[in-house]
Amino acid sequence: MKIGIKDVLYRIRPFFILYLILLATCLTIKLLYSRETIFFTVNSWNQPWLDAIEPYITDIGDGTTAVVLSLFMLLFSYRSWLLLASSYAITSIVAQILKYIYIAPRPKLYFESQWSRVHTVEGVYILEKYSFPSGHTVSAFSAALVITYLCKNKGWGSPALFVAIMVGYSRMYLTEHFYEDVLAGSAIGVFVTIFWLTWLDGKQFIQSAKWNRGLLHLLKKAPVVN
């Protein structure tokens, strides 16, 4: 079955429409306000309860979550596993290449002379380099899009997008990244994944009955030994 980019966009339509609205809004904010203004505005919105939960929210965007989700999907569908795992791998590679091209300073280094006025969360190790783009945000938006693509109920696209947004926000809240890093990370996660799904899910092998089964199918076929 031939899969085109229109097919992918149709399958993620609730997610994608909301994301485009979000992206347009965020770009407008970026045009109106400076990096410093946005950073210190977000940094000023801190609460003890947010200090407690944001480190856990940010962990949703790390590689462990993607691996766990991929292994879970492997039980039910090799196709779903491959689409999620490979999307994570491809978008992560793109993010890492950009990080090493730009070698951009993170907020701790960029605002070194003003760091005393910055709110930080106790126990969080803050990096100094390779700020652009936010890798956690890339992974979160890529995974959210793939999950939306695979779900029959496309209504799951909205909560999936919300979780991805929360991961991106956590990277700013924890002073690990700038607004621009998170915005670029979301775009990479979304658009690279769209093109990757269009290419990979259009391959004939992945549409076969074999690839739409998972490990549980093998367990059901295994002979019972008395």
Short mmCIF file of C-alpha atoms in Angstrom, two decimals:
data_model
loop_
_atom_site.label_atom_id
_atom_site.label_comp_id
_atom_site.label_asym_id
_atom_site.label_seq_id
_atom_site.Cartn_x
_atom_site.Cartn_y
_atom_site.Cartn_z
CA MET A 1 0.00 0.00 0.00
CA LYS A 2 1.43 3.33 -1.10
CA ILE A 3 1.55 5.91 1.68
CA GLY A 4 1.87 9.58 0.74
CA ILE A 5 2.45 12.62 2.87
CA LYS A 6 -1.25 13.51 2.54
CA ASP A 7 -2.13 10.14 4.07
CA VAL A 8 0.17 10.75 7.03
CA LEU A 9 -1.20 14.26 7.59
CA TYR A 10 -4.76 12.95 7.41
CA ARG A 11 -4.04 10.32 10.06
CA ILE A 12 -2.58 12.91 12.45
CA ARG A 13 -4.96 15.75 11.55
CA PRO A 14 -6.18 16.71 15.08
CA PHE A 15 -2.62 16.68 16.40
CA PHE A 16 -1.20 18.51 13.39
CA ILE A 17 -3.82 21.27 13.25
CA LEU A 18 -3.37 22.02 16.95
CA TYR A 19 0.40 21.95 16.53
CA LEU A 20 0.32 24.43 13.63
CA ILE A 21 -1.76 26.81 15.76
CA LEU A 22 0.71 26.38 18.62
CA LEU A 23 3.69 26.89 16.31
CA ALA A 24 2.22 30.07 14.81
CA THR A 25 1.49 31.44 18.31
CA CYS A 26 5.00 30.63 19.55
CA LEU A 27 6.63 32.20 16.50
CA THR A 28 4.60 35.35 17.07
CA ILE A 29 5.79 35.50 20.69
CA LYS A 30 9.37 35.09 19.48
CA LEU A 31 8.97 38.00 17.06
CA LEU A 32 7.57 40.25 19.79
CA TYR A 33 9.93 39.50 22.67
CA SER A 34 13.65 39.03 23.16
CA ARG A 35 15.38 35.86 24.31
CA GLU A 36 16.13 37.42 27.69
CA THR A 37 12.57 38.63 28.25
CA ILE A 38 11.08 35.22 27.45
CA PHE A 39 13.62 33.35 29.56
CA PHE A 40 13.18 35.44 32.71
CA THR A 41 9.39 35.57 32.29
CA VAL A 42 9.17 31.78 32.21
CA ASN A 43 11.72 31.51 35.01
CA SER A 44 9.66 33.82 37.23
CA TRP A 45 6.64 31.48 37.03
CA ASN A 46 7.92 29.07 39.64
CA GLN A 47 6.17 27.28 42.45
CA PRO A 48 7.31 24.63 44.96
CA TRP A 49 4.88 22.08 43.52
CA LEU A 50 6.27 22.70 40.01
CA ASP A 51 9.80 22.28 41.35
CA ALA A 52 8.70 18.87 42.60
CA ILE A 53 7.04 17.57 39.41
CA GLU A 54 8.96 19.16 36.52
CA PRO A 55 12.02 16.83 36.83
CA TYR A 56 9.66 13.86 36.39
CA ILE A 57 7.85 15.47 33.46
CA THR A 58 11.14 16.19 31.70
CA ASP A 59 12.10 12.50 32.04
CA ILE A 60 9.23 11.62 29.70
CA GLY A 61 11.32 13.09 26.90
CA ASP A 62 14.46 11.05 27.49
CA GLY A 63 15.50 7.93 25.61
CA THR A 64 14.29 5.54 28.29
CA THR A 65 10.65 6.41 27.69
CA ALA A 66 10.98 5.89 23.93
CA VAL A 67 12.66 2.52 24.47
CA VAL A 68 9.99 1.35 26.94
CA LEU A 69 7.15 2.41 24.63
CA SER A 70 8.84 0.72 21.67
CA LEU A 71 9.30 -2.54 23.58
CA PHE A 72 5.65 -2.44 24.67
CA MET A 73 4.55 -2.02 21.05
CA LEU A 74 6.83 -4.89 20.05
CA LEU A 75 4.49 -7.22 21.92
CA PHE A 76 1.58 -6.35 19.64
CA SER A 77 2.97 -5.12 16.31
CA TYR A 78 6.42 -5.18 14.72
CA ARG A 79 5.26 -2.35 12.45
CA SER A 80 4.31 -0.10 15.37
CA TRP A 81 7.57 -0.92 17.11
CA LEU A 82 9.64 -0.09 14.04
CA LEU A 83 7.81 3.15 13.30
CA LEU A 84 8.23 4.45 16.85
CA ALA A 85 11.79 3.23 17.45
CA SER A 86 13.11 4.38 14.09
CA SER A 87 11.39 7.78 14.37
CA TYR A 88 13.05 8.27 17.74
CA ALA A 89 16.42 7.26 16.29
CA ILE A 90 16.21 9.47 13.20
CA THR A 91 14.99 12.58 15.00
CA SER A 92 17.58 12.10 17.75
CA ILE A 93 20.36 11.87 15.16
CA VAL A 94 19.17 15.08 13.50
CA ALA A 95 19.06 16.82 16.90
CA GLN A 96 22.55 15.65 17.83
CA ILE A 97 24.01 16.76 14.50
CA LEU A 98 22.55 20.23 15.01
CA LYS A 99 23.82 20.36 18.59
CA TYR A 100 27.38 19.69 17.45
CA ILE A 101 27.10 22.12 14.54
CA TYR A 102 25.95 25.05 16.66
CA ILE A 103 27.53 24.15 20.05
CA ALA A 104 25.21 26.80 21.49
CA PRO A 105 25.57 27.87 25.14
CA ARG A 106 22.79 26.90 27.50
CA PRO A 107 21.16 29.46 29.84
CA LYS A 108 23.67 28.80 32.64
CA LEU A 109 26.56 29.88 30.44
CA TYR A 110 24.67 32.51 28.44
CA PHE A 111 23.38 34.28 31.56
CA GLU A 112 26.46 33.58 33.66
CA SER A 113 26.74 37.18 34.87
CA GLN A 114 23.04 37.20 35.87
CA TRP A 115 22.78 33.66 37.21
CA SER A 116 22.16 34.86 40.78
CA ARG A 117 18.70 36.08 39.74
CA VAL A 118 17.76 32.77 38.10
CA HIS A 119 15.45 30.34 39.89
CA THR A 120 16.80 26.78 39.75
CA VAL A 121 15.39 23.49 40.98
CA GLU A 122 17.36 21.79 43.72
CA GLY A 123 18.95 18.50 42.72
CA VAL A 124 18.84 19.17 38.95
CA TYR A 125 22.23 19.14 37.24
CA ILE A 126 22.31 22.02 34.76
CA LEU A 127 24.40 21.64 31.61
CA GLU A 128 26.27 24.49 29.94
CA LYS A 129 26.65 23.57 26.24
CA TYR A 130 24.82 22.02 23.29
CA SER A 131 21.60 23.90 23.91
CA PHE A 132 20.15 24.01 20.38
CA PRO A 133 17.85 22.18 19.81
CA SER A 134 16.21 20.57 22.86
CA GLY A 135 16.64 16.81 22.43
CA HIS A 136 13.99 15.95 25.04
CA THR A 137 11.48 18.09 23.14
CA VAL A 138 12.39 16.46 19.83
CA SER A 139 11.77 13.00 21.29
CA ALA A 140 8.53 13.97 23.02
CA PHE A 141 6.94 15.52 19.92
CA SER A 142 8.13 12.70 17.66
CA ALA A 143 6.69 10.04 19.97
CA ALA A 144 3.42 11.95 20.39
CA LEU A 145 3.02 12.17 16.62
CA VAL A 146 3.75 8.48 16.04
CA ILE A 147 1.31 7.47 18.78
CA THR A 148 -1.37 9.67 17.17
CA TYR A 149 -0.59 8.14 13.78
CA LEU A 150 -0.97 4.60 15.09
CA CYS A 151 -4.06 5.08 17.27
CA LYS A 152 -7.44 4.33 15.69
CA ASN A 153 -9.02 6.96 17.91
CA LYS A 154 -7.43 10.19 16.69
CA GLY A 155 -8.78 11.97 19.75
CA TRP A 156 -5.65 10.71 21.52
CA GLY A 157 -3.71 13.26 19.50
CA SER A 158 -4.73 16.11 21.80
CA PRO A 159 -3.51 14.59 25.10
CA ALA A 160 -0.39 13.30 23.32
CA LEU A 161 0.36 16.84 22.14
CA PHE A 162 -0.30 18.20 25.62
CA VAL A 163 2.23 15.81 27.15
CA ALA A 164 4.81 16.83 24.53
CA ILE A 165 4.18 20.50 25.30
CA MET A 166 4.66 19.84 29.00
CA VAL A 167 8.00 18.16 28.30
CA GLY A 168 9.12 21.16 26.25
CA TYR A 169 8.01 23.56 28.97
CA SER A 170 9.87 21.53 31.60
CA ARG A 171 13.13 22.05 29.71
CA MET A 172 12.68 25.81 30.08
CA TYR A 173 11.41 25.59 33.65
CA LEU A 174 14.49 23.60 34.69
CA THR A 175 16.70 26.24 32.98
CA GLU A 176 18.21 23.64 30.67
CA HIS A 177 17.08 25.30 27.43
CA PHE A 178 15.93 28.51 25.82
CA TYR A 179 12.51 29.07 24.28
CA GLU A 180 14.10 28.87 20.81
CA ASP A 181 15.64 25.47 21.60
CA VAL A 182 12.28 24.05 22.58
CA LEU A 183 10.46 25.60 19.62
CA ALA A 184 13.02 24.20 17.17
CA GLY A 185 12.94 20.83 18.95
CA SER A 186 9.19 20.58 18.51
CA ALA A 187 9.44 21.41 14.79
CA ILE A 188 12.17 18.84 14.24
CA GLY A 189 10.19 16.21 16.13
CA VAL A 190 7.06 16.87 14.10
CA PHE A 191 8.27 17.53 10.56
CA VAL A 192 11.15 15.05 10.42
CA THR A 193 8.82 12.36 11.79
CA ILE A 194 6.15 13.17 9.20
CA PHE A 195 8.62 12.72 6.33
CA TRP A 196 10.10 9.60 7.93
CA LEU A 197 6.69 7.95 8.38
CA THR A 198 5.78 8.81 4.79
CA TRP A 199 8.90 7.02 3.57
CA LEU A 200 9.02 4.04 5.93
CA ASP A 201 5.32 3.20 6.21
CA GLY A 202 5.09 3.30 2.43
CA LYS A 203 7.43 0.32 2.12
CA GLN A 204 5.71 -2.87 1.02
CA PHE A 205 7.28 -5.13 3.66
CA ILE A 206 5.95 -3.17 6.62
CA GLN A 207 2.35 -3.49 5.42
CA SER A 208 2.48 -7.30 5.37
CA ALA A 209 0.49 -9.44 7.81
CA LYS A 210 3.73 -10.64 9.37
CA TRP A 211 4.79 -7.12 10.36
CA ASN A 212 1.38 -6.35 11.81
CA ARG A 213 1.80 -9.11 14.40
CA GLY A 214 3.94 -8.97 17.51
CA LEU A 215 5.74 -11.18 19.97
CA LEU A 216 2.48 -12.16 21.65
CA HIS A 217 1.49 -13.88 18.43
CA LEU A 218 4.56 -16.13 18.72
CA LEU A 219 3.67 -16.99 22.31
CA LYS A 220 0.17 -18.02 21.26
CA LYS A 221 1.60 -20.32 18.58
CA ALA A 222 4.21 -21.87 20.89
CA PRO A 223 3.42 -25.51 21.72
CA VAL A 224 2.31 -26.28 25.24
CA VAL A 225 4.68 -28.70 27.02
CA ASN A 226 3.09 -30.87 29.74
#
